[in-house]
Each structure stands twice: as structure tokens, then as C-alpha cells.
Amino acid sequence: MNLIVDTVVIGGGVIGSSIAYQLAQRGRSVVLLERDRIGGQASGAAAGMLGAQSEMHEPGPMFDLARLSRELFPAAADELRELTGIHIGLTPSGMLKAAFTDADEAVLKADIHFQRGEGGRAEWLDAEDACRLEPALSRDIRGAEYLPDEGHVLAPELTAALARGAELLGVQVIEHAEALELLTERGRICGVRTRGGTIRCAEAVLAAALWSDRLLAPLGVELPVYPVKGECFSLTGGAPLLKRTLTSDGCYIVPKPGGRIIVGATALPGSFDLQPRLGSLISLAAKAQRLAPVLAEAAWERTWAGLRPQTPDGLPYIGEISACQGLFAALGHYRNGILLSQATAVLAAAVITGGTAAAARELPGAGQLLQAFRPERGVLAGASHE
């Protein structure tokens, strides 16, 4: 495998696949490298929530990127289905965040005030109205925050569609191909070495979050990223048991097509262990049954865990790495990789092909976003984390 292309994208999760797809749309010749299989890590383990409001509770670059990205999904879903035939399961059915206590209610009502202040739709429903909207909800709740614009997708299908779409546009997708070394000449990227050979390129994108440090270390670059293990399980209920995503007390319940339900997720920082723990599953099951008692009648399907890539300051790294011209980072999206994939890819691909000015034409506020997510902040963030 000795190739010459414009860009090598390292990492075949939802972020890397989305960037490869966007670069191909802009006429770049691209190789997408994945050390395992496409979507085989965090992207394949995700519940696929598009929680632009439910995950963000204060103004800032993450909130801005999340809302921009959520807005891109309807067009992306149609485009990918037409190109690849893959249905990503976009379901904009809304979310209910339930309150069981006075404290819960106060927090959710404060969030509603914030969301409305930022121009988003959010409302408080008392227990009767919430249960009328979603009969699966527990009658013990005090009420719920209703976010009608939230939704979800099928995460594995989204990643597969992006990779397949990229391939149909000319990208060479190579699985089980680990990037071993970044090659440079006079301070600029010039290639990527794999076990199968060397790929010559003008640019490289690092989107393999938890496996990028060994590629960066020889360049004297540190972008701290650590794993946060998340455990989930799924149920099947035959007929659909609920219509909307439900959340409360660190538990989410996401209904999928065919009556399938995903329940998650724990958060264990620093662990690379992919085996679900019994205690985690018991705790999640208890929270899920408290939130939606009807789940007690559902059949157990399976359990799994994924490793979410987190940065010390909670912001992803997106942009060129100044220590090496032509080397870009797009990693560290933690539990929002699915949601942020569309805007991240547009931002990265536009910068790579046309600079910051091109990105600003495609995505509102791109300059401020690139400043907030710049990889250069990584060293200081790493120092504070230690």
C-alpha cells in the first residue's frame, strides 16, 4: 500500500468518517484509515442522542457548535440515504427530563429559563401533562422539562453511511490499518506510515482520539485525551413502549425502531476496560424502571461498554496543530461525538480546503469556534489536569 493522496484521515469513527465525506465532497483525494473496523469504538457504542440542549446548560462554544450541528442533521439524513441507501434513523421526537424532587424541579426550571433566553424551545410540564404526552413515564414524577427539538439517530448506521458515502465519492476506506508514524519534511506533514506501506499526503487529520498520543509524541506535541467508560444495555418490547427520549438522575432511555430501547450510561474516567460491570447494570436498570415502570415488562437484549474520549477542559480539539503544518486535529468530543459530527466535519473540511474565511462562509461563527477549540490550548489543559 504505497499511495499518494491529498489527505489522510486517521480514525474511522463518526468524526473521521464525516470529515472524509466532507473532504471528498470538496474534491479532495482522501484515504480513511481505521485501526479496527469502521465505527468499532465509541461511535458504535453510542445511543445516538442529538442533545444540543439537554447536554448544554450554559452559553459558549460547545452550545453554539451543538445547535449548529443539530440543524445539519435533517439535510444530512436525506443526502446520505439518497447516496448510500442507508437510513440513519433520524427521529426528532423530543425529550422529557423528569423531576422527582423539589431540587430536580428547580434545576430544570432554571434550565428552561436559560434555553428560552438563548432562543431555544423548552417548557415545563406538570406531572399530568408530561404523562399525557408520554404515558410510559412514572406517575411519581413532579413534572418534566420538555425539549421538543431534541432527537436521536442510529449511531452505527450514521457512521456506516458516512464512510460508505465517502467511499462512493472516491475515498479509499481501509480498515484494520493502523497508522504507525506521521512523516514530516521541514516542519510539514508529508505522509503516514502503516504496516501495509506509506501513504504520501499533503495533509493529515487526527480523529483517532484515544490513540493519537503516540503519533504526536515524536513531534513533541501533547493533546491530552483520556477515556471515560460508559456502560449501556438494550431491551426489546415488541410493540414500542415509548415515543420520546426520557432522562433523569444520570439515566437516559432512548426508543429505537422496532421496539428496541437503549438505556445508559455510566461514566468511569480513566478506564480502558470494555466489560460492563454488574453493579452498573443493576443501578441503571433501577433508575430506568423508576423513570419508566413499563420497562419491567421488556425483554433483556444485550449489554456493552464504550470509551468516550474526554479532554481536560471538556472541549474538543479542532484545527491545525501549529507544530506541524498540514496536520489537523478533530478529537476529544466525549459523549457528544454523534451530535457534533456534522458541524465538526464542515468546520474541519472547510478550513483544510479553504482556510478560516471559507469556514466562516459555511458555518456561522466559525472563527470564534476555531479559536475556542484550537489544539494549542492542549498543553496548558494537560498541565492543569495533572
Coordinates of C-alpha atoms in Angstrom, one line a residue, residues 82-381:
E82 CA -30.1 9.0 -1.3
L83 CA -26.4 8.4 -1.9
T84 CA -26.0 5.2 0.1
G85 CA -29.4 3.7 0.7
I86 CA -28.7 3.7 4.5
H87 CA -31.4 5.1 6.8
I88 CA -29.7 6.7 9.8
G89 CA -32.9 6.7 11.8
L90 CA -33.2 10.4 12.4
T91 CA -36.1 10.8 15.0
P92 CA -36.8 14.4 16.0
S93 CA -39.4 13.3 18.6
G94 CA -38.3 15.4 21.5
M95 CA -37.0 14.7 25.0
L96 CA -38.5 14.8 28.5
K97 CA -36.2 15.4 31.5
A98 CA -38.2 14.2 34.6
A99 CA -38.1 15.7 38.1
F100 CA -38.7 13.6 41.1
T101 CA -37.8 16.1 43.8
D102 CA -38.1 19.9 44.5
A103 CA -34.4 20.2 43.8
D104 CA -34.8 18.5 40.4
E105 CA -37.7 20.8 39.6
A106 CA -35.7 23.9 40.4
V107 CA -32.8 22.8 38.3
L108 CA -35.0 22.0 35.3
K109 CA -36.9 25.3 35.6
A110 CA -33.7 27.2 35.7
D111 CA -32.6 25.4 32.5
I112 CA -35.8 26.2 30.8
H113 CA -35.2 29.9 31.5
F114 CA -31.7 29.6 30.1
Q115 CA -32.8 27.7 27.0
R116 CA -35.5 30.2 26.2
G117 CA -33.1 33.1 26.7
E118 CA -30.9 31.5 24.1
G119 CA -33.8 31.3 21.6
G120 CA -34.5 27.5 22.1
R121 CA -37.8 25.8 22.7
A122 CA -38.3 24.5 26.2
E123 CA -41.3 24.2 28.5
W124 CA -42.3 22.9 31.9
L125 CA -45.0 20.2 32.0
D126 CA -46.7 19.2 35.3
A127 CA -46.9 15.5 36.0
E128 CA -50.3 15.1 34.4
D129 CA -49.3 16.8 31.2
A130 CA -46.0 15.0 31.0
C131 CA -47.6 11.6 31.4
R132 CA -50.3 12.5 28.9
L133 CA -47.5 13.3 26.4
E134 CA -45.5 10.2 27.3
P135 CA -47.7 7.5 29.0
A136 CA -44.6 5.4 29.8
L137 CA -43.4 8.0 32.4
S138 CA -43.7 7.2 36.1
R139 CA -46.7 8.8 37.8
D140 CA -44.4 9.6 40.7
I141 CA -42.7 12.5 38.9
R142 CA -43.3 16.1 39.9
G143 CA -43.1 17.2 36.3
A144 CA -40.7 17.4 33.4
E145 CA -38.8 19.7 31.1
Y146 CA -39.9 19.2 27.6
L147 CA -37.4 19.9 24.8
P148 CA -39.3 19.3 21.6
D149 CA -36.4 19.9 19.2
E150 CA -34.2 17.1 20.6
G151 CA -33.9 13.8 18.7
H152 CA -31.7 10.9 18.0
V153 CA -30.2 8.7 15.3
L154 CA -28.9 5.2 14.9
A155 CA -25.3 5.8 15.7
P156 CA -23.8 2.7 13.9
E157 CA -25.9 3.4 10.8
L158 CA -24.8 7.0 10.8
T159 CA -21.1 6.1 10.9
A160 CA -21.6 3.4 8.3
A161 CA -23.5 5.8 6.0
L162 CA -20.8 8.5 6.2
A163 CA -18.0 6.0 5.5
R164 CA -19.9 4.4 2.6
G165 CA -20.8 7.8 1.2
A166 CA -17.2 8.9 1.4
E167 CA -16.2 5.7 -0.4
L168 CA -18.8 6.3 -3.2
L169 CA -17.3 9.8 -3.6
G170 CA -13.8 8.3 -4.1
V171 CA -12.4 7.9 -0.7
Q172 CA -10.3 4.8 -0.1
V173 CA -11.6 3.4 3.2
I174 CA -9.1 1.0 4.7
E175 CA -10.0 -1.0 7.8
H176 CA -7.6 -2.9 10.1
A177 CA -4.9 -0.4 9.0
E178 CA -3.1 1.2 12.0
A179 CA -1.2 4.5 11.5
L180 CA 2.2 3.9 13.0
E181 CA 4.0 7.2 12.3
L182 CA 3.4 10.6 10.9
L183 CA 6.1 11.6 8.4
T184 CA 7.3 15.2 8.1
E185 CA 9.6 17.2 6.0
R186 CA 10.8 20.7 7.1
G187 CA 8.0 21.0 9.6
R188 CA 5.2 19.9 7.3
I189 CA 3.3 16.6 7.1
C190 CA 4.2 14.6 4.1
G191 CA 2.9 11.1 4.8
V192 CA 1.6 8.4 7.1
R193 CA 3.4 5.1 7.7
T194 CA 1.3 2.0 8.2
R195 CA 2.2 -1.7 8.4
G196 CA 1.0 -2.1 4.9
G197 CA 3.1 0.7 3.5
T198 CA 3.4 4.5 3.3
I199 CA 0.7 6.9 2.2
R200 CA 2.1 10.2 0.9
C201 CA -0.1 13.2 1.5
A202 CA -0.2 17.0 1.9
E203 CA -2.5 16.9 5.0
A204 CA -3.4 14.5 7.7
V205 CA -6.4 14.6 10.1
L206 CA -6.1 13.0 13.5
A207 CA -9.6 11.7 14.5
A208 CA -8.5 8.6 16.5
A209 CA -8.9 10.3 19.8
L210 CA -7.6 7.8 22.4
W211 CA -4.9 6.5 20.1
S212 CA -3.4 9.8 18.8
D213 CA -0.9 10.4 21.6
R214 CA 1.8 8.0 20.3
L215 CA 1.6 9.6 16.9
L216 CA 2.0 13.1 18.3
A217 CA 4.7 12.3 20.9
P218 CA 7.6 12.1 18.3
L219 CA 6.6 15.6 17.2
G220 CA 6.8 17.0 20.7
V221 CA 3.0 17.6 20.8
E222 CA 0.7 16.8 23.6
L223 CA -3.1 16.9 23.3
P224 CA -4.4 15.3 26.5
V225 CA -7.3 12.9 26.0
Y226 CA -8.5 10.3 28.5
P227 CA -11.2 7.6 28.3
V228 CA -14.4 7.7 30.1
K229 CA -16.0 4.3 30.1
G230 CA -19.7 4.2 29.5
E231 CA -21.9 1.1 30.1
C232 CA -25.3 0.6 28.5
F233 CA -27.9 -2.1 27.9
S234 CA -30.7 -2.6 25.5
L235 CA -34.2 -4.1 25.8
T236 CA -36.8 -5.2 23.4
G237 CA -40.5 -4.7 23.9
G238 CA -42.2 -5.9 20.7
A239 CA -44.6 -3.0 20.3
P240 CA -43.0 0.4 21.0
L241 CA -43.2 1.1 24.8
L242 CA -42.4 4.8 24.5
K243 CA -42.1 7.6 21.9
R244 CA -39.6 10.1 23.3
T245 CA -36.2 10.0 24.9
L246 CA -36.5 10.1 28.7
T247 CA -33.8 11.2 31.2
S248 CA -33.4 11.6 34.9
D249 CA -30.7 11.0 37.6
G250 CA -27.9 10.1 35.2
C251 CA -30.0 7.7 33.2
Y252 CA -31.4 8.0 29.7
I253 CA -33.9 5.9 27.9
V254 CA -33.8 6.1 24.1
P255 CA -36.5 4.4 22.0
K256 CA -35.3 2.9 18.7
P257 CA -37.1 1.4 15.7
G258 CA -38.8 -2.0 16.1
G259 CA -39.5 -1.6 19.8
R260 CA -35.8 -1.6 20.8
I261 CA -34.8 0.6 23.8
I262 CA -31.3 1.7 24.8
V263 CA -30.6 2.5 28.4
G264 CA -27.4 4.2 29.6
A265 CA -25.0 5.3 30.7
T266 CA -22.3 5.2 33.4
A267 CA -19.2 7.3 33.5
L268 CA -15.9 5.8 34.7
P269 CA -12.9 8.1 33.9
G270 CA -9.6 6.6 33.1
S271 CA -10.7 3.0 32.3
F272 CA -9.9 1.2 29.1
D273 CA -11.9 -1.8 30.2
L274 CA -14.8 -2.7 27.9
Q275 CA -16.5 -5.2 30.1
P276 CA -19.8 -4.0 31.6
R277 CA -19.9 -4.3 35.4
L278 CA -22.9 -6.0 37.2
G279 CA -23.2 -3.2 39.7
S280 CA -23.5 -0.6 36.9
L281 CA -26.2 -2.5 35.1
I282 CA -28.2 -3.1 38.3
S283 CA -28.1 0.6 39.1
L284 CA -29.0 1.6 35.6
A285 CA -31.9 -0.8 35.5
A286 CA -33.2 0.5 38.8
K287 CA -33.1 4.1 37.5
A288 CA -34.7 3.2 34.2
Q289 CA -37.5 1.3 35.9
R290 CA -38.1 4.2 38.3
L291 CA -38.4 6.6 35.3
A292 CA -40.5 4.3 33.1
P293 CA -42.0 1.4 35.1
V294 CA -43.3 -0.3 32.0
L295 CA -39.7 -1.3 31.2
A296 CA -40.1 -4.1 33.8
E297 CA -42.1 -5.9 31.1
A298 CA -39.4 -5.6 28.4
A299 CA -37.1 -8.4 27.4
W300 CA -33.4 -8.1 28.1
E301 CA -31.3 -7.9 24.8
R302 CA -27.6 -7.2 25.5
T303 CA -25.0 -5.1 27.3
W304 CA -21.9 -3.3 26.1
A305 CA -19.5 -0.5 27.0
G306 CA -17.7 2.2 25.0
L307 CA -14.8 4.5 25.7
R308 CA -15.7 8.2 25.3
P309 CA -12.7 10.5 24.6
Q310 CA -12.6 13.4 27.0
T311 CA -10.3 16.4 27.2
P312 CA -9.3 18.1 30.5
D313 CA -11.3 21.2 29.8
G314 CA -14.2 19.4 28.2
L315 CA -13.8 21.0 24.8
P316 CA -12.7 19.0 21.7
Y317 CA -9.6 19.8 19.7
I318 CA -10.5 21.1 16.2
G319 CA -8.0 22.8 14.0
E320 CA -4.4 22.8 12.7
I321 CA -1.7 21.7 15.0
S322 CA 0.8 24.6 14.8
A323 CA 3.9 22.4 15.5
C324 CA 3.4 20.6 12.1
Q325 CA 1.9 22.4 9.1
G326 CA -0.8 20.4 7.4
L327 CA -1.6 18.3 10.5
F328 CA -5.1 18.8 11.8
A329 CA -6.9 17.6 15.0
A330 CA -10.5 16.7 15.3
L331 CA -10.8 14.7 18.5
G332 CA -11.9 14.6 22.1
H333 CA -15.7 15.0 21.6
Y334 CA -16.5 13.0 24.8
R335 CA -20.2 11.9 24.8
N336 CA -21.3 14.2 22.0
G337 CA -19.4 12.8 19.0
I338 CA -22.6 11.8 17.2
L339 CA -24.2 15.2 17.8
L340 CA -21.2 17.2 16.9
S341 CA -20.1 15.2 13.9
Q342 CA -21.8 17.2 11.3
A343 CA -20.6 20.7 12.3
T344 CA -17.1 19.4 13.2
A345 CA -16.7 17.9 9.7
V346 CA -17.9 21.0 7.9
L347 CA -15.6 23.2 10.1
A348 CA -12.6 20.9 9.6
A349 CA -13.1 20.3 5.9
A350 CA -13.7 24.0 5.1
V351 CA -10.6 25.1 6.9
I352 CA -8.5 22.4 5.3
T353 CA -9.7 23.2 1.8
G354 CA -10.2 27.0 2.0
G355 CA -9.0 28.4 5.3
T356 CA -10.8 30.2 8.1
A357 CA -12.6 32.5 5.6
A358 CA -14.1 29.5 3.8
A359 CA -15.2 28.0 7.1
A360 CA -16.9 31.3 8.1
R361 CA -18.9 31.2 4.9
E362 CA -20.2 27.7 5.6
L363 CA -20.7 27.9 9.4
P364 CA -21.8 30.9 11.4
G365 CA -19.2 32.0 14.0
A366 CA -16.6 29.6 12.6
G367 CA -13.7 31.9 13.6
Q368 CA -14.7 32.0 17.2
L369 CA -15.3 28.3 17.3
L370 CA -11.8 27.6 15.8
Q371 CA -10.3 29.9 18.4
A372 CA -12.1 28.1 21.3
F373 CA -11.3 24.6 20.1
R374 CA -7.7 25.3 18.9
P375 CA -5.3 22.4 19.7
E376 CA -2.7 24.8 21.1
R377 CA -4.6 25.1 24.4
G378 CA -3.9 21.3 24.9
V379 CA -0.6 21.7 26.7
L380 CA -1.9 24.1 29.3
A381 CA -5.0 22.0 29.8

